[in-house]
Amino acid sequence: MLAKVFSGAIVGLDSVPIEVEVDIASQGLPSFTIVGLPDKAVEEAKERVRSAIRNSGADFPAKRITVNLAPADLPKEGPAYDLPIALGILLASEQVRADFSHTLVVGELALDGRVRTTNGILPHTIMAKTKKLHTILLPEENAKEASIVDDITIIPLPDLSALLHHLDDSNPIPPHPYTPFESFFLEELYEFDMQDVKGQHQAKRALEIAAAGGHNVLLKGPPGAGKTLLARTLPSILPQMTFDEAIEVTKIYSIAGLLDNKHLLTKRPFRSPHHTTSLVGIIGGSSNPRPGELTLAHRGILFLDEFPEFPRNILEALRQPIEDGMVSISRANGKITFPTSCMLIAAHNPCPCGYLGDKSHECRCTPSQILRYQKKLSGPILDRIDIHLDVPAVKTDALTHDTTEAESSKSIRTRVQKARIRQRERFTHNRTTSNAEMTTKQIKELCKLSEECFSLLRLAVANMHLSARSYYRTIKLAQTIADLSDSESILPHHIAEALQYRPHLETVS
C-alpha cells in the first residue's frame, strides 16, 4: 500500500515542502530503501525508525519498504525526516488510519520512540501556514517556538507511542496554545550600561545617533581608550525589535541551532568574531550554504575588533553585503540569499603600537609601518561606514574624580526608540526599517533639505572630497540627527554635525 506524509526541508532561511512517499510491496524480499538524494543522517533514519516503531508497541513490517523524498532533485539532510517516515510506514501498513493531507510532520526519533528537538521549526511552521496545512506534528520541546505563528494547530509529541494513542482517540493530545508576541518580552538585562562609561561624551553621542538610524561606525583610538567597552555597551541603547524583525532573527538562529532553549529572540544579536575567523565563517557558505556571522548579526550588531587584522579578502567581501543588506552565495546546485541588515561596528588602533597622535605616549612605529597598517583598510570599505570616530584616551580626572551621574542606557534608549518610530512612520509603504537602509531614490523623495543645507553640502563635497556615496550617507546621518531632535526637516546644523563624522585626511610624518 502507498502512503504520503508532508514534511519540510530547509533551503537557505526558508522551508520548502517535501512529500514523504512510503510504499510497502506485497512481493519481494524484506528491505528498507530511502531514495530522493538523502544524506548520511537521512540514510541512518532506517535504523532509528525501525527501533522506534518496535519500541513504541507497533509492528515493523518485514516487507519491501521504499521511501521516496520528493522532489527527488533537492538534497535532503538531517534527522527531521524520522517522524514522517515512521508515520508513513504505519499508514502504509494500515496500523494507523487518518487523513494527513493537511498536516506537516517534523521530528527526530530516538531508538525508544522519543521525539527529539529539531532545528528550523519556525520556518517549517511558517511554511505550513503558507501552504494551508492546518496542523503540524512536532517535538514537544519545539512547541512554544512554533506557537508564535497563529491560525495553525500545533500537536506537541513527547514520543511515537503518544502519537499512536492520539490517533486512535484513546488519549488525545491537546494542541499547544498560540503565544502572543508581547508575552515574550521581559525587562532586558545588559552587562554594560552607558552610565558606566567614563568621559567619552562625543563617542556616546555618536553611538546614540548610530543606534537611532542603524548606521555603521568605525572607532579609532589608542589601547585602553574604551573602544571595545563602547561597542559592547551599544546593544543596551538599541531600539526594541518589531514582530517581523524578531521572526527574521529567530528563523536564522533556529536553522543554525543557536536558540539555546529560547523560543523567540527579542534581544538584538551581538556578534563579535575573532579576526582569525574564515571567510565562510563571516560571510556564510559551505557545500550546503549556512549563515555566517554577518547573517547571525542580522537586525543587530557585527563587532569587528582589531579591524585591520582581518584578512584583506574578508574586508573586501564585506563591501557588497554592507551596501545591499544581503549576500548571495552561489553553488553548483543553486543560489542562496541570506539577509545581512546589521550595524557594522569596527575598532582599530591608529598604528601598530597604537599610540600615534597620543600626547601621553610616544609612538614607536616607523612611517612605513604606519602606512602599511593604515593601507590594510581600503577606501571603498571606509566609504561604506557612516560614522568615523576618534576615541581619545580617557583623562585621569575623568576616571578618578568624575562624580557627575552619567546618563543611563535606559534614558538614551527612550530617545532612540522614539526616533525609530518616526522612521517606521516615514517608511510605512516600503520594507525599509531605518535611515541607514534608505536608497538614493528614497533620500531624494523623503529627506527635506533647504537651500542653505545644499550650500553646506556643496562646500563639503569640494573641500572634503566626498564621493557620491559619502554625500548620500551624510544626508542619511543628518536625517537621523533630525529625527533625534524631533525636527520635521533637516537643518544646517544637522548637516554640520553629520559632516563631523566623515573621515579626516591624515599624513604620516
Short mmCIF file of C-alpha atoms in Angstrom, two decimals:
data_model
loop_
_atom_site.label_atom_id
_atom_site.label_comp_id
_atom_site.label_asym_id
_atom_site.label_seq_id
_atom_site.Cartn_x
_atom_site.Cartn_y
_atom_site.Cartn_z
CA MET A 1 0.00 0.00 0.00
CA LEU A 2 1.12 3.58 -0.69
CA ALA A 3 1.02 6.39 1.91
CA LYS A 4 2.02 10.05 1.72
CA VAL A 5 3.04 12.43 4.54
CA PHE A 6 4.14 16.08 4.21
CA SER A 7 7.38 17.31 5.75
CA GLY A 8 9.81 20.17 5.07
CA ALA A 9 13.41 20.86 4.07
CA ILE A 10 15.41 23.97 4.94
CA VAL A 11 16.77 25.82 1.91
CA GLY A 12 18.64 28.94 2.94
CA LEU A 13 16.42 30.52 5.60
CA ASP A 14 13.12 29.11 4.39
CA SER A 15 11.36 25.76 4.48
CA VAL A 16 10.13 24.07 1.30
CA PRO A 17 7.52 21.27 1.31
CA ILE A 18 8.71 17.68 1.00
CA GLU A 19 6.44 14.74 0.18
CA VAL A 20 7.44 11.59 2.07
CA GLU A 21 6.01 8.72 -0.01
CA VAL A 22 6.09 5.24 1.51
CA ASP A 23 5.34 2.11 -0.48
CA ILE A 24 5.14 -1.37 1.10
CA ALA A 25 5.26 -4.03 -1.60
CA SER A 26 3.43 -7.32 -1.08
CA GLN A 27 6.11 -9.17 -3.05
CA GLY A 28 9.89 -9.25 -2.80
CA LEU A 29 12.45 -9.85 -0.10
CA PRO A 30 12.30 -7.68 3.07
CA SER A 31 14.27 -4.46 2.60
CA PHE A 32 14.20 -0.78 3.57
CA THR A 33 15.30 1.78 0.96
CA ILE A 34 15.27 5.60 1.08
CA VAL A 35 15.60 7.50 -2.21
CA GLY A 36 15.47 11.21 -3.10
CA LEU A 37 19.05 12.45 -2.52
CA PRO A 38 19.27 11.60 1.22
CA ASP A 39 22.47 12.42 3.12
CA LYS A 40 24.09 10.12 5.69
CA ALA A 41 21.82 11.33 8.52
CA VAL A 42 18.70 10.57 6.45
CA GLU A 43 20.08 7.16 5.40
CA GLU A 44 20.62 6.27 9.07
CA ALA A 45 16.95 7.06 9.72
CA LYS A 46 16.24 3.45 8.68
CA GLU A 47 17.70 2.08 11.92
CA ARG A 48 16.17 4.78 14.13
CA VAL A 49 12.72 4.32 12.60
CA ARG A 50 12.84 0.53 12.81
CA SER A 51 13.75 0.57 16.52
CA ALA A 52 11.37 3.43 17.39
CA ILE A 53 8.35 1.67 15.81
CA ARG A 54 9.09 -1.62 17.60
CA ASN A 55 9.76 0.06 20.96
CA SER A 56 6.50 2.03 20.70
CA GLY A 57 4.33 -1.11 20.62
CA ALA A 58 3.73 -1.15 16.86
CA ASP A 59 4.85 -3.73 14.26
CA PHE A 60 7.61 -3.00 11.77
CA PRO A 61 6.54 -4.79 8.53
CA ALA A 62 9.01 -7.44 7.30
CA LYS A 63 8.39 -6.49 3.68
CA ARG A 64 9.95 -4.48 0.88
CA ILE A 65 9.69 -0.84 2.02
CA THR A 66 10.57 2.04 -0.32
CA VAL A 67 10.61 5.65 0.91
CA ASN A 68 10.78 8.47 -1.63
CA LEU A 69 11.55 12.05 -0.54
CA ALA A 70 10.16 14.30 -3.27
CA PRO A 71 11.19 16.44 -5.06
CA ALA A 72 13.96 13.98 -5.82
CA ASP A 73 16.46 16.58 -7.10
CA LEU A 74 16.59 18.54 -3.80
CA PRO A 75 19.27 17.30 -1.35
CA LYS A 76 17.79 16.13 1.97
CA GLU A 77 19.81 16.31 5.16
CA GLY A 78 19.33 15.97 8.90
CA PRO A 79 17.23 13.71 11.12
CA ALA A 80 13.96 15.67 10.87
CA TYR A 81 12.51 13.11 8.43
CA ASP A 82 12.46 10.30 11.04
CA LEU A 83 8.94 11.02 12.31
CA PRO A 84 7.28 11.46 8.87
CA ILE A 85 8.96 8.27 7.61
CA ALA A 86 7.78 6.32 10.66
CA LEU A 87 4.25 7.71 10.30
CA GLY A 88 4.25 6.88 6.59
CA ILE A 89 5.20 3.25 7.35
CA LEU A 90 2.42 2.97 9.95
CA LEU A 91 -0.07 4.40 7.43
CA ALA A 92 1.10 2.17 4.57
CA SER A 93 0.94 -0.92 6.81
CA GLU A 94 -2.60 0.13 7.88
CA GLN A 95 -1.69 0.23 11.59
CA VAL A 96 -2.87 3.85 11.57
CA ARG A 97 -5.90 5.23 9.75
CA ALA A 98 -6.08 9.03 9.49
CA ASP A 99 -6.09 11.84 6.97
CA PHE A 100 -2.76 13.70 6.83
CA SER A 101 -3.38 15.65 3.63
CA HIS A 102 -3.34 18.96 5.59
CA THR A 103 -0.69 18.09 8.20
CA LEU A 104 3.03 18.82 8.34
CA VAL A 105 5.18 16.31 10.25
CA VAL A 106 8.71 17.09 11.50
CA GLY A 107 10.86 15.42 14.15
CA GLU A 108 13.83 13.21 15.02
CA LEU A 109 13.24 9.85 16.69
CA ALA A 110 15.26 8.19 19.44
CA LEU A 111 15.56 4.40 19.47
CA ASP A 112 12.99 4.14 22.28
CA GLY A 113 10.47 6.21 20.31
CA ARG A 114 11.02 9.60 21.96
CA VAL A 115 10.64 12.58 19.63
CA ARG A 116 13.74 14.76 19.91
CA THR A 117 14.02 18.52 19.35
CA THR A 118 14.70 19.63 15.78
CA ASN A 119 16.30 22.74 14.27
CA GLY A 120 14.35 25.04 11.96
CA ILE A 121 10.88 24.56 13.45
CA LEU A 122 9.82 28.20 12.99
CA PRO A 123 10.47 28.23 9.19
CA HIS A 124 8.63 24.89 8.93
CA THR A 125 5.61 26.31 10.78
CA ILE A 126 5.53 29.46 8.64
CA MET A 127 5.69 27.29 5.51
CA ALA A 128 2.85 25.09 6.81
CA LYS A 129 0.63 28.13 7.28
CA THR A 130 1.57 29.50 3.83
CA LYS A 131 0.76 26.17 2.15
CA LYS A 132 -2.56 25.94 4.06
CA LEU A 133 -1.50 22.90 6.09
CA HIS A 134 -3.72 23.34 9.14
CA THR A 135 -1.86 21.09 11.59
CA ILE A 136 1.78 20.42 12.47
CA LEU A 137 3.10 17.41 14.41
CA LEU A 138 6.42 18.25 16.04
CA PRO A 139 8.64 17.55 19.09
CA GLU A 140 7.20 18.65 22.41
CA GLU A 141 10.25 20.84 23.15
CA ASN A 142 9.71 22.82 19.93
CA ALA A 143 6.02 23.55 20.52
CA LYS A 144 6.45 27.02 22.05
CA GLU A 145 8.75 28.11 19.21
CA ALA A 146 6.05 27.11 16.69
CA SER A 147 3.27 28.72 18.75
CA ILE A 148 4.46 32.18 17.66
CA VAL A 149 2.58 31.51 14.40
CA ASP A 150 -1.19 31.85 14.76
CA ASP A 151 -4.02 30.03 12.95
CA ILE A 152 -2.31 26.64 12.94
CA THR A 153 -2.93 23.62 15.20
CA ILE A 154 0.25 22.51 16.97
CA ILE A 155 0.35 18.95 18.32
CA PRO A 156 3.39 18.51 20.64
CA LEU A 157 4.66 14.92 20.69
CA PRO A 158 6.67 13.50 23.59
CA ASP A 159 7.11 10.14 21.81
CA LEU A 160 5.81 7.96 18.98
CA SER A 161 3.61 5.96 21.36
CA ALA A 162 1.77 9.14 22.38
CA LEU A 163 1.10 9.85 18.69
CA LEU A 164 -0.45 6.37 18.25
CA HIS A 165 -2.74 6.93 21.26
CA HIS A 166 -3.63 10.37 19.93
CA LEU A 167 -4.62 8.98 16.54
CA ASP A 168 -6.81 6.19 17.93
CA ASP A 169 -8.52 8.70 20.29
CA SER A 170 -7.58 6.70 23.40
CA ASN A 171 -5.52 9.61 24.76
CA PRO A 172 -5.81 12.76 22.58
CA ILE A 173 -3.00 15.31 22.86
CA PRO A 174 -4.34 18.85 23.46
CA PRO A 175 -3.00 21.41 20.94
CA HIS A 176 -0.40 23.88 22.19
CA PRO A 177 -1.99 27.33 22.56
CA TYR A 178 -0.95 30.33 20.49
CA THR A 179 1.65 32.50 22.26
CA PRO A 180 1.23 36.29 21.71
CA PHE A 181 4.35 38.21 20.73
CA GLU A 182 4.09 40.54 23.73
CA SER A 183 4.37 37.66 26.21
CA PHE A 184 7.99 37.04 25.17
CA PHE A 185 9.14 40.49 26.22
CA LEU A 186 10.81 40.77 29.59
CA GLU A 187 12.90 43.54 31.11
CA GLU A 188 16.19 43.15 29.24
CA LEU A 189 19.30 42.94 31.39
CA TYR A 190 22.57 44.13 29.88
CA GLU A 191 26.07 43.52 31.18
CA PHE A 192 27.22 47.01 30.17
CA ASP A 193 25.47 50.35 30.66
CA MET A 194 26.28 53.78 29.21
CA GLN A 195 26.41 55.33 32.69
CA ASP A 196 29.43 53.11 33.44
CA VAL A 197 31.46 54.68 30.60
CA LYS A 198 33.62 57.47 32.00
CA GLY A 199 34.17 60.50 29.80
CA GLN A 200 33.84 59.91 26.03
CA HIS A 201 30.84 62.23 25.69
CA GLN A 202 31.32 62.67 21.94
CA ALA A 203 31.56 58.90 21.46
CA LYS A 204 28.32 58.36 23.40
CA ARG A 205 26.57 60.95 21.26
CA ALA A 206 27.84 59.28 18.07
CA LEU A 207 26.68 55.85 19.24
CA GLU A 208 23.24 57.24 20.09
CA ILE A 209 22.96 58.55 16.52
CA ALA A 210 24.19 55.21 15.15
CA ALA A 211 21.62 53.27 17.21
CA ALA A 212 18.80 55.61 16.16
CA GLY A 213 19.46 55.21 12.44
CA GLY A 214 21.20 51.82 12.20
CA HIS A 215 24.46 53.39 10.95
CA ASN A 216 27.89 51.74 10.68
CA VAL A 217 30.63 53.04 13.00
CA LEU A 218 34.44 52.94 12.93
CA LEU A 219 36.11 53.56 16.31
CA LYS A 220 39.77 54.57 16.23
CA GLY A 221 41.92 55.25 19.26
CA PRO A 222 44.82 54.10 21.43
CA PRO A 223 44.73 50.91 23.55
CA GLY A 224 42.62 51.28 26.69
CA ALA A 225 40.60 54.24 25.39
CA GLY A 226 37.35 52.27 25.73
CA LYS A 227 36.59 51.28 22.12
CA THR A 228 35.58 47.72 22.99
CA LEU A 229 33.58 48.87 26.04
CA LEU A 230 31.66 51.38 23.91
CA ALA A 231 30.89 48.72 21.30
CA ARG A 232 29.68 46.24 23.92
CA THR A 233 27.54 48.93 25.53
CA LEU A 234 25.80 49.78 22.26
CA PRO A 235 23.22 46.90 22.46
CA SER A 236 21.82 48.44 25.65
CA ILE A 237 20.57 51.51 23.72
CA LEU A 238 19.27 49.78 20.59
CA PRO A 239 15.50 50.01 19.96
CA GLN A 240 13.16 47.13 20.69
CA MET A 241 12.71 44.66 17.84
CA THR A 242 9.42 44.62 15.98
CA PHE A 243 7.49 41.36 15.48
CA ASP A 244 8.75 40.97 11.89
CA GLU A 245 12.36 41.59 12.96
CA ALA A 246 12.06 39.09 15.83
CA ILE A 247 10.70 36.44 13.44
CA GLU A 248 13.56 37.06 10.97
CA VAL A 249 16.23 36.72 13.67
CA THR A 250 14.59 33.70 15.32
CA LYS A 251 14.37 31.89 11.96
CA ILE A 252 18.11 32.37 11.43
CA TYR A 253 19.04 31.13 14.89
CA SER A 254 16.56 28.24 14.71
CA ILE A 255 18.11 26.97 11.48
CA ALA A 256 21.63 27.42 12.89
CA GLY A 257 20.67 25.55 16.08
CA LEU A 258 21.61 28.52 18.28
CA LEU A 259 18.33 29.28 20.07
CA ASP A 260 19.66 27.85 23.37
CA ASN A 261 16.20 26.97 24.76
CA LYS A 262 14.82 30.40 23.78
CA HIS A 263 11.62 30.21 21.77
CA LEU A 264 11.66 33.74 20.33
CA LEU A 265 14.60 36.13 20.28
CA THR A 266 13.53 39.62 21.35
CA LYS A 267 17.04 40.93 22.09
CA ARG A 268 19.04 42.18 19.14
CA PRO A 269 22.03 39.93 18.36
CA PHE A 270 25.60 41.00 19.07
CA ARG A 271 28.25 39.01 17.20
CA SER A 272 31.97 39.51 17.79
CA PRO A 273 34.02 37.04 15.69
CA HIS A 274 37.80 36.80 16.14
CA HIS A 275 39.99 38.10 13.32
CA THR A 276 41.15 34.52 12.60
CA THR A 277 37.60 33.54 11.52
CA SER A 278 37.46 32.23 7.95
CA LEU A 279 35.70 33.88 5.02
CA VAL A 280 32.96 31.22 5.13
CA GLY A 281 32.57 31.83 8.87
CA ILE A 282 31.99 35.56 8.29
CA ILE A 283 30.01 35.59 5.03
CA GLY A 284 28.44 32.12 5.13
CA GLY A 285 28.71 29.24 2.72
CA SER A 286 29.98 25.61 2.61
CA SER A 287 28.69 22.99 0.18
CA ASN A 288 25.18 23.30 1.62
CA PRO A 289 25.21 27.04 2.46
CA ARG A 290 24.81 28.00 6.11
CA PRO A 291 24.55 31.55 7.53
CA GLY A 292 27.78 33.21 8.64
CA GLU A 293 28.44 35.84 11.29
CA LEU A 294 27.07 38.60 9.03
CA THR A 295 23.69 36.88 8.86
CA LEU A 296 23.73 35.88 12.53
CA ALA A 297 24.11 39.62 13.28
CA HIS A 298 21.01 40.46 11.15
CA ARG A 299 18.97 43.25 12.81
CA GLY A 300 21.73 43.58 15.41
CA ILE A 301 25.45 44.34 15.62
CA LEU A 302 28.52 42.81 13.99
CA PHE A 303 31.52 43.97 16.02
CA LEU A 304 34.91 43.53 14.37
CA ASP A 305 37.65 44.37 16.86
CA GLU A 306 41.18 44.90 15.53
CA PHE A 307 39.60 45.65 12.14
CA PRO A 308 42.86 45.83 10.09
CA GLU A 309 43.93 42.42 11.41
CA PHE A 310 41.16 40.69 9.44
CA PRO A 311 42.45 39.26 6.12
CA ARG A 312 42.11 41.60 3.16
CA ASN A 313 39.80 39.21 1.27
CA ILE A 314 37.33 39.20 4.20
CA LEU A 315 37.32 43.01 4.48
CA GLU A 316 36.67 43.38 0.75
CA ALA A 317 33.98 40.67 0.86
CA LEU A 318 32.10 42.80 3.42
CA ARG A 319 31.58 45.63 0.95
CA GLN A 320 28.61 44.29 -1.01
CA PRO A 321 26.65 42.81 1.96
CA ILE A 322 27.06 46.06 3.94
CA GLU A 323 25.73 48.08 1.00
CA ASP A 324 22.87 45.78 -0.09
CA GLY A 325 21.76 44.22 3.22
CA MET A 326 22.02 40.73 1.75
CA VAL A 327 24.61 38.28 0.45
CA SER A 328 24.11 35.78 -2.37
CA ILE A 329 26.06 32.53 -2.24
CA SER A 330 26.16 30.55 -5.49
CA ARG A 331 26.86 26.84 -5.65
CA ALA A 332 26.55 24.25 -8.42
CA ASN A 333 23.09 23.22 -7.22
CA GLY A 334 21.69 26.74 -6.88
CA LYS A 335 21.94 30.17 -5.25
CA ILE A 336 21.04 31.06 -1.66
CA THR A 337 20.45 34.62 -0.41
CA PHE A 338 20.99 35.46 3.26
CA PRO A 339 19.94 38.77 4.90
CA THR A 340 22.75 40.92 6.34
CA SER A 341 21.00 44.08 7.55
CA CYS A 342 23.17 44.73 10.58
CA MET A 343 25.18 47.56 12.08
CA LEU A 344 28.90 47.13 11.44
CA ILE A 345 30.89 48.40 14.42
CA ALA A 346 34.64 48.23 13.77
CA ALA A 347 37.51 49.23 16.06
CA HIS A 348 41.21 49.66 15.43
CA ASN A 349 44.33 51.45 16.61
CA PRO A 350 45.82 54.36 14.63
CA CYS A 351 49.10 52.46 14.17
CA PRO A 352 50.66 49.07 15.04
CA CYS A 353 51.78 50.22 18.53
CA GLY A 354 48.52 52.13 18.98
CA TYR A 355 49.89 55.47 20.17
CA LEU A 356 50.10 57.59 17.01
CA GLY A 357 48.91 61.08 17.96
CA ASP A 358 48.65 60.23 21.67
CA LYS A 359 50.17 63.05 23.76
CA SER A 360 50.87 60.83 26.78
CA HIS A 361 52.71 58.03 24.92
CA GLU A 362 55.38 58.15 22.25
CA CYS A 363 54.67 56.26 19.03
CA ARG A 364 57.42 53.71 18.29
CA CYS A 365 56.34 52.91 14.74
CA THR A 366 58.24 53.91 11.62
CA PRO A 367 56.41 55.85 8.87
CA SER A 368 56.49 52.78 6.61
CA GLN A 369 54.92 50.60 9.34
CA ILE A 370 52.16 53.16 9.94
CA LEU A 371 51.47 53.48 6.20
CA ARG A 372 51.38 49.70 5.75
CA TYR A 373 48.99 49.34 8.70
CA GLN A 374 46.63 52.06 7.50
CA LYS A 375 46.60 50.70 3.94
CA LYS A 376 45.04 47.47 5.18
CA LEU A 377 41.73 49.34 5.16
CA SER A 378 40.79 50.21 1.59
CA GLY A 379 38.95 53.37 0.58
CA PRO A 380 35.81 51.53 -0.60
CA ILE A 381 35.27 49.77 2.75
CA LEU A 382 35.87 53.01 4.70
CA ASP A 383 33.45 54.84 2.38
CA ARG A 384 30.65 52.49 3.45
CA ILE A 385 30.97 53.48 7.12
CA ASP A 386 28.79 56.42 8.15
CA ILE A 387 30.46 57.45 11.41
CA HIS A 388 34.24 57.69 11.76
CA LEU A 389 35.01 58.41 15.39
CA ASP A 390 38.29 59.20 17.12
CA VAL A 391 38.22 57.82 20.66
CA PRO A 392 40.97 59.56 22.70
CA ALA A 393 42.46 58.12 25.88
CA VAL A 394 40.34 58.91 28.95
CA LYS A 395 41.84 61.62 31.15
CA THR A 396 42.87 60.65 34.68
CA ASP A 397 40.46 63.15 36.27
CA ALA A 398 37.52 61.60 34.40
CA LEU A 399 38.43 58.18 35.79
CA THR A 400 39.17 59.12 39.40
CA HIS A 401 37.40 62.39 40.22
CA ASP A 402 34.34 62.47 37.95
CA THR A 403 31.40 62.29 40.37
CA THR A 404 28.69 63.50 37.96
CA GLU A 405 25.92 61.00 37.28
CA ALA A 406 26.17 59.89 33.65
CA GLU A 407 23.01 59.27 31.63
CA SER A 408 21.82 55.67 31.75
CA SER A 409 21.28 53.42 28.73
CA LYS A 410 17.55 53.25 29.52
CA SER A 411 17.21 57.01 29.18
CA ILE A 412 19.15 57.10 25.89
CA ARG A 413 17.18 54.14 24.59
CA THR A 414 13.93 56.08 25.04
CA ARG A 415 15.13 58.76 22.61
CA VAL A 416 16.44 56.13 20.18
CA GLN A 417 13.12 54.27 20.25
CA LYS A 418 11.23 57.50 19.57
CA ALA A 419 13.48 58.25 16.57
CA ARG A 420 12.94 54.72 15.18
CA ILE A 421 9.17 55.13 15.47
CA ARG A 422 9.43 58.32 13.37
CA GLN A 423 11.39 56.36 10.77
CA ARG A 424 8.89 53.49 10.66
CA GLU A 425 6.12 56.03 10.05
CA ARG A 426 8.20 57.56 7.25
CA PHE A 427 8.74 54.15 5.61
CA THR A 428 5.18 52.85 6.05
CA HIS A 429 4.76 51.88 2.41
CA ASN A 430 8.06 50.02 1.87
CA ARG A 431 10.31 47.44 3.55
CA THR A 432 12.89 49.97 4.79
CA THR A 433 13.21 49.92 8.59
CA SER A 434 15.84 52.60 9.34
CA ASN A 435 17.50 55.63 7.79
CA ALA A 436 20.69 53.68 7.07
CA GLU A 437 18.74 51.41 4.68
CA MET A 438 17.37 54.27 2.55
CA THR A 439 18.05 54.09 -1.17
CA THR A 440 19.16 57.10 -3.20
CA LYS A 441 15.64 57.44 -4.59
CA GLN A 442 14.14 57.44 -1.08
CA ILE A 443 16.66 60.05 0.09
CA LYS A 444 15.60 62.38 -2.74
CA GLU A 445 11.90 61.83 -2.01
CA LEU A 446 11.84 61.81 1.80
CA CYS A 447 14.74 63.94 3.06
CA LYS A 448 13.72 67.60 3.11
CA LEU A 449 16.71 69.89 2.54
CA SER A 450 16.72 73.69 2.39
CA GLU A 451 18.88 75.69 0.00
CA GLU A 452 21.16 76.52 2.96
CA CYS A 453 21.68 72.78 3.54
CA PHE A 454 22.53 72.25 -0.13
CA SER A 455 25.06 75.09 0.02
CA LEU A 456 26.75 73.50 3.02
CA LEU A 457 26.86 70.13 1.27
CA ARG A 458 28.36 71.68 -1.88
CA LEU A 459 31.15 73.22 0.21
CA ALA A 460 31.74 69.85 1.93
CA VAL A 461 31.96 67.99 -1.39
CA ALA A 462 34.51 70.49 -2.67
CA ASN A 463 36.65 70.79 0.47
CA MET A 464 36.36 67.29 1.95
CA HIS A 465 36.43 65.46 -1.41
CA LEU A 466 33.26 63.50 -0.65
CA SER A 467 32.30 60.72 -3.04
CA ALA A 468 28.72 60.36 -4.24
CA ARG A 469 28.24 57.54 -1.71
CA SER A 470 29.62 59.72 1.13
CA TYR A 471 27.36 62.57 0.04
CA TYR A 472 24.21 60.49 0.38
CA ARG A 473 25.42 58.81 3.58
CA THR A 474 25.91 62.28 5.09
CA ILE A 475 22.27 63.12 4.30
CA LYS A 476 21.11 59.83 5.87
CA LEU A 477 23.08 60.64 9.01
CA ALA A 478 21.72 64.19 9.11
CA GLN A 479 18.18 62.79 8.83
CA THR A 480 18.81 60.59 11.88
CA ILE A 481 20.13 63.58 13.83
CA ALA A 482 16.98 65.48 12.82
CA ASP A 483 14.80 62.57 13.99
CA LEU A 484 16.54 62.56 17.38
CA SER A 485 15.81 66.26 17.77
CA ASP A 486 12.15 65.87 16.67
CA SER A 487 12.73 68.11 13.67
CA GLU A 488 10.37 67.78 10.70
CA SER A 489 13.15 68.66 8.24
CA ILE A 490 16.94 68.58 8.08
CA LEU A 491 18.52 71.83 9.28
CA PRO A 492 22.03 73.16 8.51
CA HIS A 493 23.36 72.29 11.98
CA HIS A 494 22.24 68.67 11.42
CA ILE A 495 24.30 68.59 8.23
CA ALA A 496 27.25 70.18 10.06
CA GLU A 497 27.16 67.55 12.81
CA ALA A 498 26.91 64.74 10.25
CA LEU A 499 29.97 66.08 8.41
CA GLN A 500 32.00 65.92 11.63
CA TYR A 501 31.78 62.13 11.44
CA ARG A 502 33.36 61.83 7.99
CA PRO A 503 36.99 60.65 7.98
CA HIS A 504 39.75 63.25 8.07
CA LEU A 505 42.75 63.05 5.77
CA GLU A 506 45.90 62.09 7.69
CA THR A 507 49.55 62.50 6.91
CA VAL A 508 52.34 60.37 8.26
CA SER A 509 55.47 62.28 9.22
#
